[in-house]
PDB file of C-alpha atoms in Angstrom:
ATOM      1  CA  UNK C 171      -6.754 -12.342 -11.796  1.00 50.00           C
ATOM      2  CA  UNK C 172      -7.782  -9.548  -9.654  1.00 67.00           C
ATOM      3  CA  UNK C 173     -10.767  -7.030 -10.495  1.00 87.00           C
ATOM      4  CA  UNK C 174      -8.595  -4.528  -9.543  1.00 86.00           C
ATOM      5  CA  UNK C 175      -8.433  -1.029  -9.330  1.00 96.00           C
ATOM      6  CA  UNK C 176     -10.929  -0.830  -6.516  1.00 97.00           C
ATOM      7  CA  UNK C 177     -12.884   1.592  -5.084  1.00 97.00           C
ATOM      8  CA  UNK C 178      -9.832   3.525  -2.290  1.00 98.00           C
ATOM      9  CA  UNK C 179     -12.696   3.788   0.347  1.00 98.00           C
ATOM     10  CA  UNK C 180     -13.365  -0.009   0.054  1.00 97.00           C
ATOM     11  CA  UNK C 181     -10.085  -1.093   0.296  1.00 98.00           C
ATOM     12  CA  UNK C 182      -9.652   1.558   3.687  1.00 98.00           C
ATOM     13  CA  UNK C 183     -12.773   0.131   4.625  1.00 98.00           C
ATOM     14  CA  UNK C 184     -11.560  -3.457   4.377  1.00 97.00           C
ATOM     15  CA  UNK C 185      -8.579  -2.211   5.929  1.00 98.00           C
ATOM     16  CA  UNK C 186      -9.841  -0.998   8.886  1.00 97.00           C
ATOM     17  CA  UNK C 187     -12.051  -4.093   9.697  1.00 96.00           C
ATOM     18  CA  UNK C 188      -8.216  -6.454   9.397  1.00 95.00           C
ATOM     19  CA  UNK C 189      -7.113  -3.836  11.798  1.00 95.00           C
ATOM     20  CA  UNK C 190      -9.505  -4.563  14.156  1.00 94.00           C
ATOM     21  CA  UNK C 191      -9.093  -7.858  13.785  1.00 92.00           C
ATOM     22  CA  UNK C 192      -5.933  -8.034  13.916  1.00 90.00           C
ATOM     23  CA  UNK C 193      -5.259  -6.085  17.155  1.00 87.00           C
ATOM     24  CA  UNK C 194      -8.122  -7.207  18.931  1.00 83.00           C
ATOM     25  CA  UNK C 195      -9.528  -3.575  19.211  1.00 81.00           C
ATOM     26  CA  UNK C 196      -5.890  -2.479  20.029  1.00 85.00           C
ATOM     27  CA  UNK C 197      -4.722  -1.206  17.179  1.00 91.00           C
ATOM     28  CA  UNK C 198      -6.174   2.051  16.441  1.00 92.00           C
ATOM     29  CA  UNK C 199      -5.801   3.910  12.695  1.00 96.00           C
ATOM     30  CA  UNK C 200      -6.101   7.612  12.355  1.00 96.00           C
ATOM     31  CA  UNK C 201      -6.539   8.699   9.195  1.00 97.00           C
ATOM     32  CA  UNK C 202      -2.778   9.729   8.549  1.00 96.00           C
ATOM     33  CA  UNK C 203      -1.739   6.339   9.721  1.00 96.00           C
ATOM     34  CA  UNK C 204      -4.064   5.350   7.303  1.00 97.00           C
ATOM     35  CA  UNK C 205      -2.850   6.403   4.381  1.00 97.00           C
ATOM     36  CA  UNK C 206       0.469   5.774   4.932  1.00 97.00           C
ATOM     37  CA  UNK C 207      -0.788   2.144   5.462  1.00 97.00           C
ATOM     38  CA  UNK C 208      -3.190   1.977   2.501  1.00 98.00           C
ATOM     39  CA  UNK C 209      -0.076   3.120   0.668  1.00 97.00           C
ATOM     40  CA  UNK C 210       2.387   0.556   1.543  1.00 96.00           C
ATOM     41  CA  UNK C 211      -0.659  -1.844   0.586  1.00 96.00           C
ATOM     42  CA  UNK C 212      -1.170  -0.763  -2.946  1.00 97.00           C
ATOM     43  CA  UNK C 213       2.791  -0.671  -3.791  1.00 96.00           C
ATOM     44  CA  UNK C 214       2.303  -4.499  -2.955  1.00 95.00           C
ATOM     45  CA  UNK C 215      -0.153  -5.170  -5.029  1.00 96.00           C
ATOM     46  CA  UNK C 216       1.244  -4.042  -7.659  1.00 96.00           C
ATOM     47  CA  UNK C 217       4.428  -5.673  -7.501  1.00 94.00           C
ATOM     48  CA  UNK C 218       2.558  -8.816  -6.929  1.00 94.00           C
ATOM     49  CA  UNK C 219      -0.036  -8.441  -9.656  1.00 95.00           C
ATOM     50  CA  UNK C 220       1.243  -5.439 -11.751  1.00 94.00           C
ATOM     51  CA  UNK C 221      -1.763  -3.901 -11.677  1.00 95.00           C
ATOM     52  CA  UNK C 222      -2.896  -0.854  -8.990  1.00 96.00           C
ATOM     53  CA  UNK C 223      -4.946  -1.792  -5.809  1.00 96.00           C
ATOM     54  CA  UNK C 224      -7.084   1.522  -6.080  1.00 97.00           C
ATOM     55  CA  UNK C 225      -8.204   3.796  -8.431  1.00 97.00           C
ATOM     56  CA  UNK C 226      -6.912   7.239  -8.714  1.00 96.00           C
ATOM     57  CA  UNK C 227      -4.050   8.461  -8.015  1.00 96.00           C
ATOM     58  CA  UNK C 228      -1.923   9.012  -4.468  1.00 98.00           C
ATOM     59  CA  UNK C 229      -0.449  12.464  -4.533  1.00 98.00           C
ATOM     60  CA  UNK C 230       2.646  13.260  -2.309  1.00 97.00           C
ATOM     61  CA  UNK C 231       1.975  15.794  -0.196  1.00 97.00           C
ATOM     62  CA  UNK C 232       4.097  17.380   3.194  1.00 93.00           C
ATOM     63  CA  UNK C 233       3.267  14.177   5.082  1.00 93.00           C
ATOM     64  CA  UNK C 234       3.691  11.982   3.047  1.00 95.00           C
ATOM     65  CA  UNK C 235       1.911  10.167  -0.057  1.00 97.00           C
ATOM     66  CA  UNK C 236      -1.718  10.603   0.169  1.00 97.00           C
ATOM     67  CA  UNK C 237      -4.744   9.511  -1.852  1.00 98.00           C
ATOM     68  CA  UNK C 238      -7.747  12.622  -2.155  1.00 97.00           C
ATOM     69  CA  UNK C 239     -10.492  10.702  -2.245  1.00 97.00           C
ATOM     70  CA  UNK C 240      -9.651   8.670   1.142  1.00 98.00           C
ATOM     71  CA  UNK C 241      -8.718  11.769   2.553  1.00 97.00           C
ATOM     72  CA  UNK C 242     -12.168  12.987   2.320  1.00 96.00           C
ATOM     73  CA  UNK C 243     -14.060  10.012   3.490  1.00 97.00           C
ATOM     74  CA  UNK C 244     -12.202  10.137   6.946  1.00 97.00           C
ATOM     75  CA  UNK C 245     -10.869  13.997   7.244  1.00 95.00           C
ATOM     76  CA  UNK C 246     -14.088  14.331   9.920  1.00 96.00           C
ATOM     77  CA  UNK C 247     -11.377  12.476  12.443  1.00 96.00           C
ATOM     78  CA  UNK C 248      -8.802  14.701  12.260  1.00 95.00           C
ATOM     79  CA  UNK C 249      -5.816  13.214  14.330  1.00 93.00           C
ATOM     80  CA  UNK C 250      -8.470  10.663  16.586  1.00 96.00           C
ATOM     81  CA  UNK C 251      -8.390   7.107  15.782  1.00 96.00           C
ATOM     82  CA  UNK C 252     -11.202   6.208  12.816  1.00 97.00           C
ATOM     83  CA  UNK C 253     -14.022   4.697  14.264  1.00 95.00           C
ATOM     84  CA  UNK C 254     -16.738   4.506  11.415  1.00 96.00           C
ATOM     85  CA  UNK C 255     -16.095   3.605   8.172  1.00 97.00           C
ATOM     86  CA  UNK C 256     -16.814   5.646   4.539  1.00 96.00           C
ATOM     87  CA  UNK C 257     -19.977   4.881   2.484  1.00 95.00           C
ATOM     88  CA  UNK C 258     -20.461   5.966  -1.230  1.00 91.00           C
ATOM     89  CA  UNK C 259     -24.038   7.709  -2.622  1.00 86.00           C
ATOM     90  CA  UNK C 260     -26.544   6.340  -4.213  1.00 79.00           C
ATOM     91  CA  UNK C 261     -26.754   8.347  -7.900  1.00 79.00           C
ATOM     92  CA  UNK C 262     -30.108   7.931  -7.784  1.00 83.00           C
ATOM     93  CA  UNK C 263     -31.416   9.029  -4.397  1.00 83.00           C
ATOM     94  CA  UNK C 264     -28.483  10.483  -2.958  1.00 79.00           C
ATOM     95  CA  UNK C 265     -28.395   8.564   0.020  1.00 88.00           C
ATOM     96  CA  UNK C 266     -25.263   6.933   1.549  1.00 88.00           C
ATOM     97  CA  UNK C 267     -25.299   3.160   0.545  1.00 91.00           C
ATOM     98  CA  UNK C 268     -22.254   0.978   2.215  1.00 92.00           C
ATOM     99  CA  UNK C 269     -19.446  -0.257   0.171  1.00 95.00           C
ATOM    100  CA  UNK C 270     -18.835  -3.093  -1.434  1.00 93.00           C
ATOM    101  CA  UNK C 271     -15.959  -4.868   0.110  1.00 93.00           C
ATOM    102  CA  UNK C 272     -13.217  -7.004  -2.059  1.00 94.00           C
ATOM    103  CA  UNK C 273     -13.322 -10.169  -1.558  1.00 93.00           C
ATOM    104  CA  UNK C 274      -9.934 -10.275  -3.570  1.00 95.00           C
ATOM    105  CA  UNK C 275      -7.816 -13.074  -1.478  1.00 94.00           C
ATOM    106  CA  UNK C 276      -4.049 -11.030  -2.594  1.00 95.00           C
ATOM    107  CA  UNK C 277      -5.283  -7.995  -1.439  1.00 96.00           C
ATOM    108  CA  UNK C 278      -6.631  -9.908   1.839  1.00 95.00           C
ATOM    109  CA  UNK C 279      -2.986 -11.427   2.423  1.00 94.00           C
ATOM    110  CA  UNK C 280      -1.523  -8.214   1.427  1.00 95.00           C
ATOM    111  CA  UNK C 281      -3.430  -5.986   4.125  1.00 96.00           C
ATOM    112  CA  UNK C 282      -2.443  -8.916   6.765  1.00 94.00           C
ATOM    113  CA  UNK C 283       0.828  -8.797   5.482  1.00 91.00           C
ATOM    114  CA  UNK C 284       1.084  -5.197   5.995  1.00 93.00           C
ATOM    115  CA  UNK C 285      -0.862  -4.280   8.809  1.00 93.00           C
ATOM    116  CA  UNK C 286       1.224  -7.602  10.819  1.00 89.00           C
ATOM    117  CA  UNK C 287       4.573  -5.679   9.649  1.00 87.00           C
ATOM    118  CA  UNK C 288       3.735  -2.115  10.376  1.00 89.00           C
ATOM    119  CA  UNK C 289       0.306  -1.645  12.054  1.00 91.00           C
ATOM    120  CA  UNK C 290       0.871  -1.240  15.460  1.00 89.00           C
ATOM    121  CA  UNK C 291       3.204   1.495  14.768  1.00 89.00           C
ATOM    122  CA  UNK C 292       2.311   5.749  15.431  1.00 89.00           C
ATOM    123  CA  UNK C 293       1.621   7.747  12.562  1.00 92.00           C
ATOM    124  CA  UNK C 294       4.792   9.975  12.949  1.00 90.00           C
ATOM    125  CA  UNK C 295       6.670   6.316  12.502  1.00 91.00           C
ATOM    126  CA  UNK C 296       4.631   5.615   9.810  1.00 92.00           C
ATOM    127  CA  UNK C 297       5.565   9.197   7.765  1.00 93.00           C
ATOM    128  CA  UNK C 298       8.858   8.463   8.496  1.00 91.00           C
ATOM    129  CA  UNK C 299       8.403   5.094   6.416  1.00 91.00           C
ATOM    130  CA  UNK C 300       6.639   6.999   3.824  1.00 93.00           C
ATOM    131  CA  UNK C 301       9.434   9.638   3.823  1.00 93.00           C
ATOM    132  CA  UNK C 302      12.504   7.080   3.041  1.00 92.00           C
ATOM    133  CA  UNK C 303      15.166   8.191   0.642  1.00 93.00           C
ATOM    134  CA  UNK C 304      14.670   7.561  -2.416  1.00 94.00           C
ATOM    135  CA  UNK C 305      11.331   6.364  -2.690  1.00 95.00           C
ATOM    136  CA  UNK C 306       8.239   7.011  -4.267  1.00 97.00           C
ATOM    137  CA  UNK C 307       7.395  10.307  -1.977  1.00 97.00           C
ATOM    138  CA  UNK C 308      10.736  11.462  -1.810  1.00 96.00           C
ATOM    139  CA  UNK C 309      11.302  11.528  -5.439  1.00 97.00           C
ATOM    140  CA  UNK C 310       8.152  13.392  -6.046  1.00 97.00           C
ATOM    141  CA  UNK C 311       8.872  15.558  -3.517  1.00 97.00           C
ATOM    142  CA  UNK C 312      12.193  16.524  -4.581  1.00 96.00           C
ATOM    143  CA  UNK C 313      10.248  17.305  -8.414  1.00 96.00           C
ATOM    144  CA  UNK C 314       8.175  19.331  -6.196  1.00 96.00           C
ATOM    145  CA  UNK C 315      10.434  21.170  -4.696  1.00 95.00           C
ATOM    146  CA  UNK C 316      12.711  22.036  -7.428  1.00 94.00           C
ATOM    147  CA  UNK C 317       9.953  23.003  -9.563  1.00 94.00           C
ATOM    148  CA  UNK C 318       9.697  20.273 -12.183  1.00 95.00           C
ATOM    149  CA  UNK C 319       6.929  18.609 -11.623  1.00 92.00           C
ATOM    150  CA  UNK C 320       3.898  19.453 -13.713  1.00 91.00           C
ATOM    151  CA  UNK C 321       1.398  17.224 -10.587  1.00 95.00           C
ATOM    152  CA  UNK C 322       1.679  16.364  -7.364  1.00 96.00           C
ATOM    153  CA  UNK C 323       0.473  12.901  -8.072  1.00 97.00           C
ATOM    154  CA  UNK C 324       2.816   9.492  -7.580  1.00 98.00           C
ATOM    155  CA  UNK C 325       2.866   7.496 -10.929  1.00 97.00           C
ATOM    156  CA  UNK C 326       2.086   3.895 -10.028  1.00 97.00           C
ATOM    157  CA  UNK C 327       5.737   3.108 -11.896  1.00 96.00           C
ATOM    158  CA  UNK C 328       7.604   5.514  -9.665  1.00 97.00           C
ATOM    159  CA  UNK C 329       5.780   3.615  -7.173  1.00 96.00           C
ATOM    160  CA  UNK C 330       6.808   0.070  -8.121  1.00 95.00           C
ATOM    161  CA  UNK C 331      10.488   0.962  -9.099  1.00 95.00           C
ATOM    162  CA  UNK C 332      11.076   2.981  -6.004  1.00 95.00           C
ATOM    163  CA  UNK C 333       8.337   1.467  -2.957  1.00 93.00           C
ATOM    164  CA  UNK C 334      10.787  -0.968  -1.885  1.00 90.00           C
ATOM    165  CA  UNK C 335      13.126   1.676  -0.343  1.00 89.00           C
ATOM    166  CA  UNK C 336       9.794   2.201   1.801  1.00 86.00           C
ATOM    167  CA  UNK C 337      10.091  -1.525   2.886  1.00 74.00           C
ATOM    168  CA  UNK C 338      13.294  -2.094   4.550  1.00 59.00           C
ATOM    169  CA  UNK C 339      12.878  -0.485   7.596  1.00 52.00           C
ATOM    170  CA  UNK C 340       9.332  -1.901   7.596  1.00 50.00           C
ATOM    171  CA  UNK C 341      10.293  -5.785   7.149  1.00 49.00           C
ATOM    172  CA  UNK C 342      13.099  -5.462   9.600  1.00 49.00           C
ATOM    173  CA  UNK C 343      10.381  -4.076  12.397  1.00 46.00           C
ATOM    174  CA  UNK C 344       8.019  -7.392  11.592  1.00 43.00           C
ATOM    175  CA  UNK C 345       9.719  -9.359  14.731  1.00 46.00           C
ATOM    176  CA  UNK C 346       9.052  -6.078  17.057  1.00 48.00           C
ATOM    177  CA  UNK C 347       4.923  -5.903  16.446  1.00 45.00           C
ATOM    178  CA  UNK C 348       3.319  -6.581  19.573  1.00 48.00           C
ATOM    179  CA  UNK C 349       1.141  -8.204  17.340  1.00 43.00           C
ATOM    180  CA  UNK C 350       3.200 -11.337  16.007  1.00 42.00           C
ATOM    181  CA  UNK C 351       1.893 -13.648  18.486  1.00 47.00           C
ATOM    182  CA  UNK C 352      -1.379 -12.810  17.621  1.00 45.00           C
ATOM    183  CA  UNK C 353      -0.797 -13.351  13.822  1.00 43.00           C
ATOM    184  CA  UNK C 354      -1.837 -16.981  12.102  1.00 43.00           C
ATOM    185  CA  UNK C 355       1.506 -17.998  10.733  1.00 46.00           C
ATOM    186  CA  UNK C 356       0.249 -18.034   7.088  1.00 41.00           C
ATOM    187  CA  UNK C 357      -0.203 -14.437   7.500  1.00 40.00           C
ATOM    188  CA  UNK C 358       3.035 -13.558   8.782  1.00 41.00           C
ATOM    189  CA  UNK C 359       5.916 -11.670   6.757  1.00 40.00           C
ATOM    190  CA  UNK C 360       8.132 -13.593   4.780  1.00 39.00           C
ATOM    191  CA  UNK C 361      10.456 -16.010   6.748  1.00 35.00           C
ATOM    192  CA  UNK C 362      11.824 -12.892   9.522  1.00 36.00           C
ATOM    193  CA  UNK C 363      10.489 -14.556  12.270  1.00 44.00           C
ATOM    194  CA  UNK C 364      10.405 -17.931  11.355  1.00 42.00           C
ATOM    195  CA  UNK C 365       7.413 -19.584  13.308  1.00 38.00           C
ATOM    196  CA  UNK C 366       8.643 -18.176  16.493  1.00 36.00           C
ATOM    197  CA  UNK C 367       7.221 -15.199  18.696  1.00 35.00           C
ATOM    198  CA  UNK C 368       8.974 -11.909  18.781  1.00 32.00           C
ATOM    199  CA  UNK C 369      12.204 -11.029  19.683  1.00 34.00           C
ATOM    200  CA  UNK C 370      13.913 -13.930  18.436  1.00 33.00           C
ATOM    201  CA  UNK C 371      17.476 -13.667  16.092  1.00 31.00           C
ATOM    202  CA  UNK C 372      16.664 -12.100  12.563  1.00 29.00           C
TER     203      UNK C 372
END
C-alpha cells in the first residue's frame, strides 16, 4: 500500500519533473494549470487506493478547486509557466532543504496518466474541466453560493463520488494531446487510442 497522504509540494514537485518529461520541455505548467492538474491527480488516487494523494485539504475557490499550501509554494509565478520547484524548511535551521519525492509507482502512473490526458492543455481549458457540472467544485460552489457551507474546503468523499463528472471531457481529449506519440504505451489512458497515434476513431 501507498504511504500516502504526501507532502502537496512533493507531489507538484514530482509533477512538474513528469511534465517535463513528458513534453520534452514543451509543456509548460503555470501554477493555475497546476492545480487544476494536481487535482485531477489526487481524485485518482483515491478512487484507485481510497486513500488521499496529499495532505490537507483542496478548497474551491472562483477558479476552480485549489489546494493553500501549493498555492503558496508557486504564487511567486503568477500567470508565467513554473520554472523552479518548492522546497520545505529545515525546523532546525530554517533553511530551505529540497523535498522528498514519492517514489510511490500509482501515483507515478497516475501523474502519466493524467498529465498524457490533459497536460498539454491552457489553463482556461483546464478551469473549465475543474468547473464541470456537478462535480466536486461545482457542488461546493453552489454551498458557497447559497450560503450553506460552513468551509470552503472539498471533502475528499465529495471528491470521489462526484470527480468523475471532471473526467469525461478529459478522457475523450486523450486521442487530441499532441503528446500521444510521445507517450510509452503503458502509460497511455485506458484503451481510447488503442496503440495507435492520434486522431484515429474513438
Amino acid at each position: 500500500m501507498p504511504n500516502a497522504p504526501y507532502d502537496p509540494r512533493a507531489v507538484a514537485n514530482k509533477l512538474l519533473d513528469l511534465a517535463d518529461i513528458i513534453g520534452a520541455g514543451d509543456m509548460p505548467i503555470t501554477p493555475l494549470a497546476l492545480q487544476k492538474l494536481l487535482y485531477l491527480v489526487h481524485f485518482r488516487f483515491l478512487a484507485a487506493t481510497g486513500q488521499a494523494a496529499v495532505k490537507g485539504s483542496f478548497e474551491a475557490w472562483q477558479y476552480g478547486p485549489v489546494h493553500p499550501v501549493v498555492y503558496n509554494a508557486f504564487s511567486e509565478f503568477g500567470r508565467n509557466p513554473i520554472t523552479a520547484r518548492a522546497k520545505g524548511k529545515d525546523l532546525i535551521t530554517g533553511e530551505d532543504r529540497a523535498l522528498d519525492i514519492p517514489t510511490d509507482k500509482t501515483l507515478h502512473q497516475i501523474i502519466v496518466q493524467v498529465l498524457s490526458s490533459v497536460g498539454y492543455m491552457s489553463a482556461r481549458r483546464l478551469v473549465d474541466l475543474s468547473h464541470a457540472p456537478n462535480g466536486p467544485w461545482d457542488y461546493i460552489w453552489k454551498k458557497i453560493q447559497a450560503g450553506t457551507a460552513l468551509t470552503r474546503h472539498i471533502p475528499n468523499n465529495v471528491t470521489l463520488e462526484r470527480g468523475r463528472f471532471m473526467m469525461v471531457d478529459a478522457n475523450k481529449k486523450v486521442c487530441d494531446s499532441p503528446y500521444v506519440d510521445k507517450i510509452p504505451s503503458e502509460y497511455r489512458t485506458g484503451t481510447l487510442c488503442g496503440n495507435s497515434s492520434r486522431g484515429k476513431t474513438r
